[in-house]
Amino acid sequence: DYKRELFTGTVQTIPGATAMQVAAYVGLTVLGVRGAAACYLGFGLPAFIFMLALSGAVFAVSVGLTIIFYLM
């Protein structure tokens, strides 16, 4: 089946987890390339923003603890 081969090739070339690959494929089949990009970003961007915020919080706490220990 041509579509199955296309899906397999697409999944193997898109970086990321299988769930992101499937989201991109669903977007591709429904709305084309724009749909694939929208689904890929919509699925991955919230996790990226969360990890960015979490790493910023960890950095802020580590800087704060460094200042506290330095002043002691």
Short mmCIF file of N, CA and C in Angstrom, two decimals:
data_model
loop_
_atom_site.label_atom_id
_atom_site.label_comp_id
_atom_site.label_asym_id
_atom_site.label_seq_id
_atom_site.Cartn_x
_atom_site.Cartn_y
_atom_site.Cartn_z
N ASP A 1 0.85 -1.18 0.00
CA ASP A 1 0.00 0.00 0.00
C ASP A 1 0.90 1.24 0.00
N TYR A 2 0.64 2.16 -0.90
CA TYR A 2 1.48 3.35 -1.07
C TYR A 2 1.45 4.26 0.16
N LYS A 3 0.26 4.45 0.72
CA LYS A 3 0.16 5.34 1.88
C LYS A 3 0.91 4.79 3.09
N ARG A 4 0.88 3.49 3.27
CA ARG A 4 1.60 2.88 4.40
C ARG A 4 3.10 3.07 4.23
N GLU A 5 3.60 2.91 3.01
CA GLU A 5 5.03 3.12 2.76
C GLU A 5 5.41 4.58 2.97
N LEU A 6 4.55 5.49 2.54
CA LEU A 6 4.81 6.91 2.75
C LEU A 6 4.82 7.24 4.23
N PHE A 7 3.88 6.68 4.99
CA PHE A 7 3.83 6.90 6.43
C PHE A 7 5.09 6.37 7.10
N THR A 8 5.52 5.17 6.72
CA THR A 8 6.72 4.59 7.31
C THR A 8 7.94 5.44 7.01
N GLY A 9 8.07 5.91 5.79
CA GLY A 9 9.19 6.78 5.44
C GLY A 9 9.13 8.10 6.16
N THR A 10 7.93 8.66 6.31
CA THR A 10 7.78 9.92 7.02
C THR A 10 8.14 9.77 8.49
N VAL A 11 7.66 8.72 9.11
CA VAL A 11 7.93 8.49 10.53
C VAL A 11 9.43 8.32 10.78
N GLN A 12 10.12 7.69 9.86
CA GLN A 12 11.54 7.45 10.06
C GLN A 12 12.39 8.70 9.84
N THR A 13 11.87 9.69 9.12
CA THR A 13 12.67 10.88 8.85
C THR A 13 12.39 12.02 9.81
N ILE A 14 11.23 12.03 10.45
CA ILE A 14 10.90 13.12 11.38
C ILE A 14 11.56 12.83 12.73
N PRO A 15 12.32 13.78 13.27
CA PRO A 15 12.93 13.54 14.58
C PRO A 15 11.89 13.62 15.70
N GLY A 16 12.14 12.91 16.77
CA GLY A 16 11.27 13.00 17.93
C GLY A 16 10.61 11.68 18.27
N ALA A 17 9.78 11.76 19.28
CA ALA A 17 9.07 10.58 19.77
C ALA A 17 7.99 10.14 18.80
N THR A 18 7.56 8.92 18.93
CA THR A 18 6.56 8.36 18.03
C THR A 18 5.26 9.15 18.09
N ALA A 19 4.86 9.62 19.27
CA ALA A 19 3.62 10.38 19.39
C ALA A 19 3.70 11.67 18.58
N MET A 20 4.85 12.33 18.59
CA MET A 20 5.00 13.55 17.79
C MET A 20 4.98 13.22 16.31
N GLN A 21 5.56 12.10 15.95
CA GLN A 21 5.56 11.71 14.54
C GLN A 21 4.14 11.41 14.06
N VAL A 22 3.37 10.74 14.89
CA VAL A 22 1.99 10.43 14.52
C VAL A 22 1.17 11.71 14.44
N ALA A 23 1.38 12.64 15.37
CA ALA A 23 0.67 13.92 15.31
C ALA A 23 0.98 14.65 14.01
N ALA A 24 2.25 14.66 13.63
CA ALA A 24 2.64 15.31 12.38
C ALA A 24 2.02 14.59 11.18
N TYR A 25 1.97 13.29 11.21
CA TYR A 25 1.38 12.55 10.10
C TYR A 25 -0.12 12.80 9.99
N VAL A 26 -0.81 12.86 11.13
CA VAL A 26 -2.24 13.14 11.10
C VAL A 26 -2.48 14.53 10.53
N GLY A 27 -1.68 15.50 10.97
CA GLY A 27 -1.80 16.84 10.41
C GLY A 27 -1.51 16.87 8.93
N LEU A 28 -0.54 16.07 8.50
CA LEU A 28 -0.20 16.00 7.09
C LEU A 28 -1.34 15.42 6.26
N THR A 29 -1.97 14.38 6.76
CA THR A 29 -3.05 13.77 6.00
C THR A 29 -4.31 14.63 6.00
N VAL A 30 -4.52 15.42 7.05
CA VAL A 30 -5.73 16.23 7.13
C VAL A 30 -5.58 17.56 6.41
N LEU A 31 -4.48 18.28 6.67
CA LEU A 31 -4.32 19.64 6.13
C LEU A 31 -3.04 19.85 5.34
N GLY A 32 -2.32 18.82 5.05
CA GLY A 32 -1.10 18.98 4.28
C GLY A 32 0.08 19.40 5.14
N VAL A 33 1.04 20.06 4.51
CA VAL A 33 2.27 20.44 5.21
C VAL A 33 2.00 21.43 6.34
N ARG A 34 1.09 22.37 6.10
CA ARG A 34 0.75 23.32 7.17
C ARG A 34 0.13 22.60 8.37
N GLY A 35 -0.71 21.64 8.12
CA GLY A 35 -1.31 20.87 9.21
C GLY A 35 -0.28 20.06 9.96
N ALA A 36 0.68 19.50 9.24
CA ALA A 36 1.74 18.74 9.90
C ALA A 36 2.57 19.66 10.80
N ALA A 37 2.91 20.84 10.29
CA ALA A 37 3.68 21.79 11.10
C ALA A 37 2.89 22.25 12.32
N ALA A 38 1.60 22.53 12.12
CA ALA A 38 0.76 22.98 13.24
C ALA A 38 0.63 21.89 14.30
N CYS A 39 0.40 20.66 13.88
CA CYS A 39 0.29 19.56 14.86
C CYS A 39 1.60 19.31 15.57
N TYR A 40 2.69 19.36 14.82
CA TYR A 40 4.01 19.11 15.41
C TYR A 40 4.33 20.17 16.46
N LEU A 41 4.10 21.44 16.10
CA LEU A 41 4.36 22.52 17.06
C LEU A 41 3.36 22.50 18.21
N GLY A 42 2.11 22.24 17.90
CA GLY A 42 1.10 22.20 18.95
C GLY A 42 1.31 21.07 19.94
N PHE A 43 1.92 20.01 19.49
CA PHE A 43 2.20 18.88 20.39
C PHE A 43 3.50 19.08 21.15
N GLY A 44 4.52 19.64 20.51
CA GLY A 44 5.83 19.74 21.14
C GLY A 44 6.12 21.04 21.85
N LEU A 45 5.52 22.13 21.41
CA LEU A 45 5.83 23.44 21.98
C LEU A 45 5.46 23.57 23.46
N PRO A 46 4.31 23.09 23.92
CA PRO A 46 4.01 23.19 25.35
C PRO A 46 5.04 22.49 26.23
N ALA A 47 5.50 21.33 25.83
CA ALA A 47 6.52 20.63 26.62
C ALA A 47 7.84 21.40 26.61
N PHE A 48 8.19 21.98 25.47
CA PHE A 48 9.41 22.77 25.38
C PHE A 48 9.32 23.99 26.30
N ILE A 49 8.19 24.69 26.27
CA ILE A 49 8.02 25.87 27.12
C ILE A 49 8.05 25.49 28.60
N PHE A 50 7.41 24.36 28.95
CA PHE A 50 7.44 23.90 30.33
C PHE A 50 8.86 23.59 30.79
N MET A 51 9.63 22.89 29.98
CA MET A 51 11.01 22.56 30.35
C MET A 51 11.88 23.80 30.43
N LEU A 52 11.64 24.77 29.57
CA LEU A 52 12.38 26.03 29.62
C LEU A 52 12.08 26.78 30.92
N ALA A 53 10.81 26.84 31.30
CA ALA A 53 10.43 27.50 32.55
C ALA A 53 11.00 26.76 33.76
N LEU A 54 10.95 25.45 33.72
CA LEU A 54 11.47 24.65 34.83
C LEU A 54 12.97 24.82 34.98
N SER A 55 13.70 24.84 33.87
CA SER A 55 15.15 25.03 33.96
C SER A 55 15.47 26.44 34.45
N GLY A 56 14.68 27.43 34.07
CA GLY A 56 14.88 28.79 34.58
C GLY A 56 14.65 28.86 36.07
N ALA A 57 13.63 28.16 36.55
CA ALA A 57 13.35 28.14 37.98
C ALA A 57 14.48 27.46 38.75
N VAL A 58 14.98 26.36 38.25
CA VAL A 58 16.08 25.66 38.90
C VAL A 58 17.33 26.54 38.92
N PHE A 59 17.59 27.24 37.84
CA PHE A 59 18.74 28.14 37.78
C PHE A 59 18.57 29.27 38.79
N ALA A 60 17.37 29.85 38.88
CA ALA A 60 17.13 30.94 39.83
C ALA A 60 17.32 30.48 41.27
N VAL A 61 16.84 29.29 41.57
CA VAL A 61 17.01 28.76 42.93
C VAL A 61 18.49 28.51 43.22
N SER A 62 19.22 27.96 42.26
CA SER A 62 20.63 27.68 42.50
C SER A 62 21.43 28.97 42.68
N VAL A 63 21.10 30.01 41.94
CA VAL A 63 21.77 31.30 42.11
C VAL A 63 21.42 31.89 43.46
N GLY A 64 20.15 31.78 43.85
CA GLY A 64 19.73 32.29 45.16
C GLY A 64 20.43 31.57 46.29
N LEU A 65 20.56 30.25 46.21
CA LEU A 65 21.26 29.50 47.25
C LEU A 65 22.73 29.83 47.29
N THR A 66 23.33 30.07 46.12
CA THR A 66 24.74 30.45 46.08
C THR A 66 24.95 31.78 46.78
N ILE A 67 24.06 32.73 46.54
CA ILE A 67 24.18 34.04 47.19
C ILE A 67 23.99 33.90 48.69
N ILE A 68 23.02 33.11 49.12
CA ILE A 68 22.79 32.92 50.57
C ILE A 68 24.00 32.30 51.23
N PHE A 69 24.58 31.26 50.64
CA PHE A 69 25.75 30.62 51.24
C PHE A 69 26.97 31.51 51.18
N TYR A 70 27.04 32.34 50.19
CA TYR A 70 28.18 33.27 50.08
C TYR A 70 28.12 34.33 51.18
N LEU A 71 26.92 34.77 51.54
CA LEU A 71 26.76 35.81 52.55
C LEU A 71 26.92 35.28 53.97
N MET A 72 26.89 33.98 54.16
CA MET A 72 27.01 33.41 55.52
C MET A 72 28.40 33.49 56.02
#
